[in-house]
């Protein structure tokens, strides 16, 4: 099987999950698409370094996280653009969230500080293991566990209005 075919067979099934995570990280559909596109481009370029039989999902999430970090660095050095409110078509909330009454949860998750937000999204929404998250974020597993615990506690406080 050719390199391109192997890449398509192994990496492309993770495309939707990568987009979901990128969207939750950026909170913007356009930025999420850009992150996923750059992630897949970097993954394809580096596919020869991927060891077959290892965890491609964690490898792709590592690349996604690094692309996002690089974009933060780049954004810090370039002029900022501001999205105009009430200009042009709005991006509707996912219908499942509206139907399930999850708007409050989505809002609370978006309000989490970045380290906690990323850890909670990767664990609770994308179901990566603690080891995979530690690999993606390049932090010790204890740090991952702490971030998830603290992030969940902040979510709980936000959703209960501070009541426990």
mmCIF file with all atom_site columns, C-alpha atoms in Angstrom:
data_model
loop_
_atom_site.group_PDB
_atom_site.id
_atom_site.type_symbol
_atom_site.label_atom_id
_atom_site.label_alt_id
_atom_site.label_comp_id
_atom_site.label_asym_id
_atom_site.label_entity_id
_atom_site.label_seq_id
_atom_site.pdbx_PDB_ins_code
_atom_site.Cartn_x
_atom_site.Cartn_y
_atom_site.Cartn_z
_atom_site.occupancy
_atom_site.B_iso_or_equiv
_atom_site.pdbx_formal_charge
_atom_site.auth_seq_id
_atom_site.auth_comp_id
_atom_site.auth_asym_id
_atom_site.auth_atom_id
_atom_site.pdbx_PDB_model_num
ATOM 1   C CA . UNK A 1 1   ? 0.000   0.000  0.000  1.00 0.00 ? 1   UNK A CA 1
ATOM 2   C CA . UNK A 1 2   ? 1.323   3.428  -0.909 1.00 0.00 ? 2   UNK A CA 1
ATOM 3   C CA . UNK A 1 3   ? 2.149   6.071  1.699  1.00 0.00 ? 3   UNK A CA 1
ATOM 4   C CA . UNK A 1 4   ? -0.842  8.223  0.704  1.00 0.00 ? 4   UNK A CA 1
ATOM 5   C CA . UNK A 1 5   ? -3.239  5.297  0.985  1.00 0.00 ? 5   UNK A CA 1
ATOM 6   C CA . UNK A 1 6   ? -1.881  4.300  4.415  1.00 0.00 ? 6   UNK A CA 1
ATOM 7   C CA . UNK A 1 7   ? -2.212  7.892  5.619  1.00 0.00 ? 7   UNK A CA 1
ATOM 8   C CA . UNK A 1 8   ? -5.792  8.121  4.367  1.00 0.00 ? 8   UNK A CA 1
ATOM 9   C CA . UNK A 1 9   ? -6.714  4.799  5.950  1.00 0.00 ? 9   UNK A CA 1
ATOM 10  C CA . UNK A 1 10  ? -5.184  5.603  9.350  1.00 0.00 ? 10  UNK A CA 1
ATOM 11  C CA . UNK A 1 11  ? -5.477  9.382  9.790  1.00 0.00 ? 11  UNK A CA 1
ATOM 12  C CA . UNK A 1 12  ? -8.632  10.453 7.971  1.00 0.00 ? 12  UNK A CA 1
ATOM 13  C CA . UNK A 1 13  ? -11.038 8.551  10.265 1.00 0.00 ? 13  UNK A CA 1
ATOM 14  C CA . UNK A 1 14  ? -9.935  10.956 13.041 1.00 0.00 ? 14  UNK A CA 1
ATOM 15  C CA . UNK A 1 15  ? -10.756 14.106 11.055 1.00 0.00 ? 15  UNK A CA 1
ATOM 16  C CA . UNK A 1 16  ? -14.149 14.794 12.676 1.00 0.00 ? 16  UNK A CA 1
ATOM 17  C CA . UNK A 1 17  ? -12.828 14.288 16.189 1.00 0.00 ? 17  UNK A CA 1
ATOM 18  C CA . UNK A 1 18  ? -9.905  16.614 15.447 1.00 0.00 ? 18  UNK A CA 1
ATOM 19  C CA . UNK A 1 19  ? -12.320 19.257 14.161 1.00 0.00 ? 19  UNK A CA 1
ATOM 20  C CA . UNK A 1 20  ? -14.543 18.922 17.246 1.00 0.00 ? 20  UNK A CA 1
ATOM 21  C CA . UNK A 1 21  ? -11.540 19.397 19.498 1.00 0.00 ? 21  UNK A CA 1
ATOM 22  C CA . UNK A 1 22  ? -10.172 22.283 17.443 1.00 0.00 ? 22  UNK A CA 1
ATOM 23  C CA . UNK A 1 23  ? -13.566 23.974 17.563 1.00 0.00 ? 23  UNK A CA 1
ATOM 24  C CA . UNK A 1 24  ? -13.753 23.589 21.316 1.00 0.00 ? 24  UNK A CA 1
ATOM 25  C CA . UNK A 1 25  ? -10.221 24.944 21.644 1.00 0.00 ? 25  UNK A CA 1
ATOM 26  C CA . UNK A 1 26  ? -10.713 27.967 19.390 1.00 0.00 ? 26  UNK A CA 1
ATOM 27  C CA . UNK A 1 27  ? -14.468 28.506 19.795 1.00 0.00 ? 27  UNK A CA 1
ATOM 28  C CA . UNK A 1 28  ? -14.509 29.582 16.148 1.00 0.00 ? 28  UNK A CA 1
ATOM 29  C CA . UNK A 1 29  ? -15.437 27.408 13.137 1.00 0.00 ? 29  UNK A CA 1
ATOM 30  C CA . UNK A 1 30  ? -13.060 29.110 10.710 1.00 0.00 ? 30  UNK A CA 1
ATOM 31  C CA . UNK A 1 31  ? -10.096 28.920 13.087 1.00 0.00 ? 31  UNK A CA 1
ATOM 32  C CA . UNK A 1 32  ? -10.901 25.278 13.827 1.00 0.00 ? 32  UNK A CA 1
ATOM 33  C CA . UNK A 1 33  ? -10.902 24.449 10.113 1.00 0.00 ? 33  UNK A CA 1
ATOM 34  C CA . UNK A 1 34  ? -7.544  26.186 9.713  1.00 0.00 ? 34  UNK A CA 1
ATOM 35  C CA . UNK A 1 35  ? -6.083  24.259 12.657 1.00 0.00 ? 35  UNK A CA 1
ATOM 36  C CA . UNK A 1 36  ? -7.282  20.915 11.348 1.00 0.00 ? 36  UNK A CA 1
ATOM 37  C CA . UNK A 1 37  ? -6.042  21.655 7.851  1.00 0.00 ? 37  UNK A CA 1
ATOM 38  C CA . UNK A 1 38  ? -2.584  22.590 9.150  1.00 0.00 ? 38  UNK A CA 1
ATOM 39  C CA . UNK A 1 39  ? -2.610  19.560 11.456 1.00 0.00 ? 39  UNK A CA 1
ATOM 40  C CA . UNK A 1 40  ? -3.343  17.171 8.608  1.00 0.00 ? 40  UNK A CA 1
ATOM 41  C CA . UNK A 1 41  ? -0.748  18.846 6.392  1.00 0.00 ? 41  UNK A CA 1
ATOM 42  C CA . UNK A 1 42  ? 1.940   18.502 9.070  1.00 0.00 ? 42  UNK A CA 1
ATOM 43  C CA . UNK A 1 43  ? 0.862   14.940 9.806  1.00 0.00 ? 43  UNK A CA 1
ATOM 44  C CA . UNK A 1 44  ? 1.089   13.998 6.145  1.00 0.00 ? 44  UNK A CA 1
ATOM 45  C CA . UNK A 1 45  ? 4.519   15.590 5.798  1.00 0.00 ? 45  UNK A CA 1
ATOM 46  C CA . UNK A 1 46  ? 5.769   13.781 8.899  1.00 0.00 ? 46  UNK A CA 1
ATOM 47  C CA . UNK A 1 47  ? 3.964   10.498 8.258  1.00 0.00 ? 47  UNK A CA 1
ATOM 48  C CA . UNK A 1 48  ? 7.248   8.736  7.502  1.00 0.00 ? 48  UNK A CA 1
ATOM 49  C CA . UNK A 1 49  ? 8.277   9.370  11.125 1.00 0.00 ? 49  UNK A CA 1
ATOM 50  C CA . UNK A 1 50  ? 5.093   7.767  12.489 1.00 0.00 ? 50  UNK A CA 1
ATOM 51  C CA . UNK A 1 51  ? 5.681   4.269  13.816 1.00 0.00 ? 51  UNK A CA 1
ATOM 52  C CA . UNK A 1 52  ? 3.007   1.924  12.446 1.00 0.00 ? 52  UNK A CA 1
ATOM 53  C CA . UNK A 1 53  ? 1.083   0.136  15.157 1.00 0.00 ? 53  UNK A CA 1
ATOM 54  C CA . UNK A 1 54  ? 1.438   2.961  17.666 1.00 0.00 ? 54  UNK A CA 1
ATOM 55  C CA . UNK A 1 55  ? -1.342  5.333  18.707 1.00 0.00 ? 55  UNK A CA 1
ATOM 56  C CA . UNK A 1 56  ? -2.052  7.530  15.671 1.00 0.00 ? 56  UNK A CA 1
ATOM 57  C CA . UNK A 1 57  ? -4.877  9.277  17.516 1.00 0.00 ? 57  UNK A CA 1
ATOM 58  C CA . UNK A 1 58  ? -2.541  10.608 20.217 1.00 0.00 ? 58  UNK A CA 1
ATOM 59  C CA . UNK A 1 59  ? 0.018   11.492 17.521 1.00 0.00 ? 59  UNK A CA 1
ATOM 60  C CA . UNK A 1 60  ? -2.564  13.567 15.621 1.00 0.00 ? 60  UNK A CA 1
ATOM 61  C CA . UNK A 1 61  ? -3.758  15.312 18.796 1.00 0.00 ? 61  UNK A CA 1
ATOM 62  C CA . UNK A 1 62  ? -0.151  16.150 19.652 1.00 0.00 ? 62  UNK A CA 1
ATOM 63  C CA . UNK A 1 63  ? 0.249   17.778 16.256 1.00 0.00 ? 63  UNK A CA 1
ATOM 64  C CA . UNK A 1 64  ? -3.081  19.628 16.680 1.00 0.00 ? 64  UNK A CA 1
ATOM 65  C CA . UNK A 1 65  ? -2.001  20.980 20.057 1.00 0.00 ? 65  UNK A CA 1
ATOM 66  C CA . UNK A 1 66  ? 1.370   22.106 18.668 1.00 0.00 ? 66  UNK A CA 1
ATOM 67  C CA . UNK A 1 67  ? -0.288  23.791 15.675 1.00 0.00 ? 67  UNK A CA 1
ATOM 68  C CA . UNK A 1 68  ? -2.586  25.653 18.059 1.00 0.00 ? 68  UNK A CA 1
ATOM 69  C CA . UNK A 1 69  ? 0.343   26.702 20.239 1.00 0.00 ? 69  UNK A CA 1
ATOM 70  C CA . UNK A 1 70  ? 2.227   27.909 17.158 1.00 0.00 ? 70  UNK A CA 1
ATOM 71  C CA . UNK A 1 71  ? -0.810  29.892 16.047 1.00 0.00 ? 71  UNK A CA 1
ATOM 72  C CA . UNK A 1 72  ? -0.986  31.562 19.493 1.00 0.00 ? 72  UNK A CA 1
ATOM 73  C CA . UNK A 1 73  ? 2.652   32.561 19.193 1.00 0.00 ? 73  UNK A CA 1
ATOM 74  C CA . UNK A 1 74  ? 2.163   33.845 15.676 1.00 0.00 ? 74  UNK A CA 1
ATOM 75  C CA . UNK A 1 75  ? -0.986  35.767 16.666 1.00 0.00 ? 75  UNK A CA 1
ATOM 76  C CA . UNK A 1 76  ? 0.982   37.504 19.399 1.00 0.00 ? 76  UNK A CA 1
ATOM 77  C CA . UNK A 1 77  ? 3.317   38.946 16.761 1.00 0.00 ? 77  UNK A CA 1
ATOM 78  C CA . UNK A 1 78  ? 0.705   39.955 14.208 1.00 0.00 ? 78  UNK A CA 1
ATOM 79  C CA . UNK A 1 79  ? -2.122  42.490 14.151 1.00 0.00 ? 79  UNK A CA 1
ATOM 80  C CA . UNK A 1 80  ? -5.331  41.278 15.732 1.00 0.00 ? 80  UNK A CA 1
ATOM 81  C CA . UNK A 1 81  ? -8.536  40.992 13.786 1.00 0.00 ? 81  UNK A CA 1
ATOM 82  C CA . UNK A 1 82  ? -11.853 41.471 15.481 1.00 0.00 ? 82  UNK A CA 1
ATOM 83  C CA . UNK A 1 83  ? -15.036 39.684 14.554 1.00 0.00 ? 83  UNK A CA 1
ATOM 84  C CA . UNK A 1 84  ? -17.815 42.151 13.876 1.00 0.00 ? 84  UNK A CA 1
ATOM 85  C CA . UNK A 1 85  ? -20.907 41.586 15.931 1.00 0.00 ? 85  UNK A CA 1
ATOM 86  C CA . UNK A 1 86  ? -24.200 41.562 14.047 1.00 0.00 ? 86  UNK A CA 1
ATOM 87  C CA . UNK A 1 87  ? -22.381 41.692 10.722 1.00 0.00 ? 87  UNK A CA 1
ATOM 88  C CA . UNK A 1 88  ? -22.922 38.881 8.261  1.00 0.00 ? 88  UNK A CA 1
ATOM 89  C CA . UNK A 1 89  ? -24.337 35.459 8.961  1.00 0.00 ? 89  UNK A CA 1
ATOM 90  C CA . UNK A 1 90  ? -23.907 34.059 12.439 1.00 0.00 ? 90  UNK A CA 1
ATOM 91  C CA . UNK A 1 91  ? -22.756 30.510 13.024 1.00 0.00 ? 91  UNK A CA 1
ATOM 92  C CA . UNK A 1 92  ? -25.661 28.706 14.691 1.00 0.00 ? 92  UNK A CA 1
ATOM 93  C CA . UNK A 1 93  ? -25.095 26.614 17.779 1.00 0.00 ? 93  UNK A CA 1
ATOM 94  C CA . UNK A 1 94  ? -25.099 22.876 17.139 1.00 0.00 ? 94  UNK A CA 1
ATOM 95  C CA . UNK A 1 95  ? -28.678 21.645 17.204 1.00 0.00 ? 95  UNK A CA 1
ATOM 96  C CA . UNK A 1 96  ? -27.856 18.798 19.589 1.00 0.00 ? 96  UNK A CA 1
ATOM 97  C CA . UNK A 1 97  ? -26.654 21.323 22.177 1.00 0.00 ? 97  UNK A CA 1
ATOM 98  C CA . UNK A 1 98  ? -29.807 23.401 21.816 1.00 0.00 ? 98  UNK A CA 1
ATOM 99  C CA . UNK A 1 99  ? -32.116 20.393 21.956 1.00 0.00 ? 99  UNK A CA 1
ATOM 100 C CA . UNK A 1 100 ? -30.330 18.890 24.940 1.00 0.00 ? 100 UNK A CA 1
ATOM 101 C CA . UNK A 1 101 ? -30.211 22.137 26.929 1.00 0.00 ? 101 UNK A CA 1
ATOM 102 C CA . UNK A 1 102 ? -26.432 22.067 26.913 1.00 0.00 ? 102 UNK A CA 1
ATOM 103 C CA . UNK A 1 103 ? -25.944 25.773 26.230 1.00 0.00 ? 103 UNK A CA 1
ATOM 104 C CA . UNK A 1 104 ? -25.107 26.417 29.879 1.00 0.00 ? 104 UNK A CA 1
ATOM 105 C CA . UNK A 1 105 ? -22.543 23.616 29.902 1.00 0.00 ? 105 UNK A CA 1
ATOM 106 C CA . UNK A 1 106 ? -21.004 24.879 26.657 1.00 0.00 ? 106 UNK A CA 1
ATOM 107 C CA . UNK A 1 107 ? -20.790 28.390 28.096 1.00 0.00 ? 107 UNK A CA 1
ATOM 108 C CA . UNK A 1 108 ? -19.226 27.139 31.335 1.00 0.00 ? 108 UNK A CA 1
ATOM 109 C CA . UNK A 1 109 ? -16.708 25.012 29.434 1.00 0.00 ? 109 UNK A CA 1
ATOM 110 C CA . UNK A 1 110 ? -15.752 27.975 27.256 1.00 0.00 ? 110 UNK A CA 1
ATOM 111 C CA . UNK A 1 111 ? -15.150 30.087 30.356 1.00 0.00 ? 111 UNK A CA 1
ATOM 112 C CA . UNK A 1 112 ? -12.579 27.677 31.814 1.00 0.00 ? 112 UNK A CA 1
ATOM 113 C CA . UNK A 1 113 ? -8.978  28.892 31.829 1.00 0.00 ? 113 UNK A CA 1
ATOM 114 C CA . UNK A 1 114 ? -7.034  27.449 28.902 1.00 0.00 ? 114 UNK A CA 1
ATOM 115 C CA . UNK A 1 115 ? -5.017  24.676 30.624 1.00 0.00 ? 115 UNK A CA 1
ATOM 116 C CA . UNK A 1 116 ? -8.127  23.287 32.324 1.00 0.00 ? 116 UNK A CA 1
ATOM 117 C CA . UNK A 1 117 ? -10.295 23.705 29.218 1.00 0.00 ? 117 UNK A CA 1
ATOM 118 C CA . UNK A 1 118 ? -7.928  21.716 27.015 1.00 0.00 ? 118 UNK A CA 1
ATOM 119 C CA . UNK A 1 119 ? -7.448  18.923 29.557 1.00 0.00 ? 119 UNK A CA 1
ATOM 120 C CA . UNK A 1 120 ? -11.193 18.541 30.199 1.00 0.00 ? 120 UNK A CA 1
ATOM 121 C CA . UNK A 1 121 ? -12.029 18.582 26.473 1.00 0.00 ? 121 UNK A CA 1
ATOM 122 C CA . UNK A 1 122 ? -9.418  15.944 25.652 1.00 0.00 ? 122 UNK A CA 1
ATOM 123 C CA . UNK A 1 123 ? -10.490 13.684 28.540 1.00 0.00 ? 123 UNK A CA 1
ATOM 124 C CA . UNK A 1 124 ? -14.228 14.072 28.831 1.00 0.00 ? 124 UNK A CA 1
ATOM 125 C CA . UNK A 1 125 ? -15.247 14.887 25.278 1.00 0.00 ? 125 UNK A CA 1
ATOM 126 C CA . UNK A 1 126 ? -12.588 13.189 23.161 1.00 0.00 ? 126 UNK A CA 1
ATOM 127 C CA . UNK A 1 127 ? -12.018 10.374 25.671 1.00 0.00 ? 127 UNK A CA 1
ATOM 128 C CA . UNK A 1 128 ? -8.233  10.355 25.490 1.00 0.00 ? 128 UNK A CA 1
ATOM 129 C CA . UNK A 1 129 ? -6.501  8.521  28.330 1.00 0.00 ? 129 UNK A CA 1
ATOM 130 C CA . UNK A 1 130 ? -4.473  10.402 30.930 1.00 0.00 ? 130 UNK A CA 1
ATOM 131 C CA . UNK A 1 131 ? -1.302  9.039  29.328 1.00 0.00 ? 131 UNK A CA 1
ATOM 132 C CA . UNK A 1 132 ? -2.368  10.254 25.880 1.00 0.00 ? 132 UNK A CA 1
ATOM 133 C CA . UNK A 1 133 ? -3.218  13.701 27.225 1.00 0.00 ? 133 UNK A CA 1
ATOM 134 C CA . UNK A 1 134 ? 0.139   13.906 29.003 1.00 0.00 ? 134 UNK A CA 1
ATOM 135 C CA . UNK A 1 135 ? 1.833   13.045 25.723 1.00 0.00 ? 135 UNK A CA 1
ATOM 136 C CA . UNK A 1 136 ? -0.208  15.602 23.763 1.00 0.00 ? 136 UNK A CA 1
ATOM 137 C CA . UNK A 1 137 ? 0.322   18.430 26.240 1.00 0.00 ? 137 UNK A CA 1
ATOM 138 C CA . UNK A 1 138 ? 3.887   17.408 27.115 1.00 0.00 ? 138 UNK A CA 1
ATOM 139 C CA . UNK A 1 139 ? 3.243   17.571 30.842 1.00 0.00 ? 139 UNK A CA 1
ATOM 140 C CA . UNK A 1 140 ? 3.495   14.944 33.591 1.00 0.00 ? 140 UNK A CA 1
ATOM 141 C CA . UNK A 1 141 ? 0.469   12.714 34.133 1.00 0.00 ? 141 UNK A CA 1
ATOM 142 C CA . UNK A 1 142 ? -0.017  14.212 37.613 1.00 0.00 ? 142 UNK A CA 1
ATOM 143 C CA . UNK A 1 143 ? -0.399  17.651 36.022 1.00 0.00 ? 143 UNK A CA 1
ATOM 144 C CA . UNK A 1 144 ? -3.005  16.249 33.637 1.00 0.00 ? 144 UNK A CA 1
ATOM 145 C CA . UNK A 1 145 ? -4.950  14.727 36.511 1.00 0.00 ? 145 UNK A CA 1
ATOM 146 C CA . UNK A 1 146 ? -4.770  17.967 38.481 1.00 0.00 ? 146 UNK A CA 1
ATOM 147 C CA . UNK A 1 147 ? -5.942  20.073 35.527 1.00 0.00 ? 147 UNK A CA 1
ATOM 148 C CA . UNK A 1 148 ? -8.854  17.754 34.868 1.00 0.00 ? 148 UNK A CA 1
ATOM 149 C CA . UNK A 1 149 ? -9.851  17.720 38.541 1.00 0.00 ? 149 UNK A CA 1
ATOM 150 C CA . UNK A 1 150 ? -9.637  21.496 38.875 1.00 0.00 ? 150 UNK A CA 1
ATOM 151 C CA . UNK A 1 151 ? -11.382 22.058 35.533 1.00 0.00 ? 151 UNK A CA 1
ATOM 152 C CA . UNK A 1 152 ? -14.255 19.773 36.514 1.00 0.00 ? 152 UNK A CA 1
ATOM 153 C CA . UNK A 1 153 ? -14.516 21.524 39.891 1.00 0.00 ? 153 UNK A CA 1
ATOM 154 C CA . UNK A 1 154 ? -14.740 24.909 38.158 1.00 0.00 ? 154 UNK A CA 1
ATOM 155 C CA . UNK A 1 155 ? -17.371 23.544 35.771 1.00 0.00 ? 155 UNK A CA 1
ATOM 156 C CA . UNK A 1 156 ? -19.373 22.152 38.682 1.00 0.00 ? 156 UNK A CA 1
ATOM 157 C CA . UNK A 1 157 ? -19.190 25.507 40.503 1.00 0.00 ? 157 UNK A CA 1
ATOM 158 C CA . UNK A 1 158 ? -20.247 27.398 37.366 1.00 0.00 ? 158 UNK A CA 1
ATOM 159 C CA . UNK A 1 159 ? -23.177 25.080 36.710 1.00 0.00 ? 159 UNK A CA 1
ATOM 160 C CA . UNK A 1 160 ? -24.438 25.031 40.309 1.00 0.00 ? 160 UNK A CA 1
ATOM 161 C CA . UNK A 1 161 ? -23.882 28.725 40.941 1.00 0.00 ? 161 UNK A CA 1
ATOM 162 C CA . UNK A 1 162 ? -21.216 27.996 43.523 1.00 0.00 ? 162 UNK A CA 1
ATOM 163 C CA . UNK A 1 163 ? -23.398 25.486 45.429 1.00 0.00 ? 163 UNK A CA 1
ATOM 164 C CA . UNK A 1 164 ? -21.842 22.081 46.009 1.00 0.00 ? 164 UNK A CA 1
#
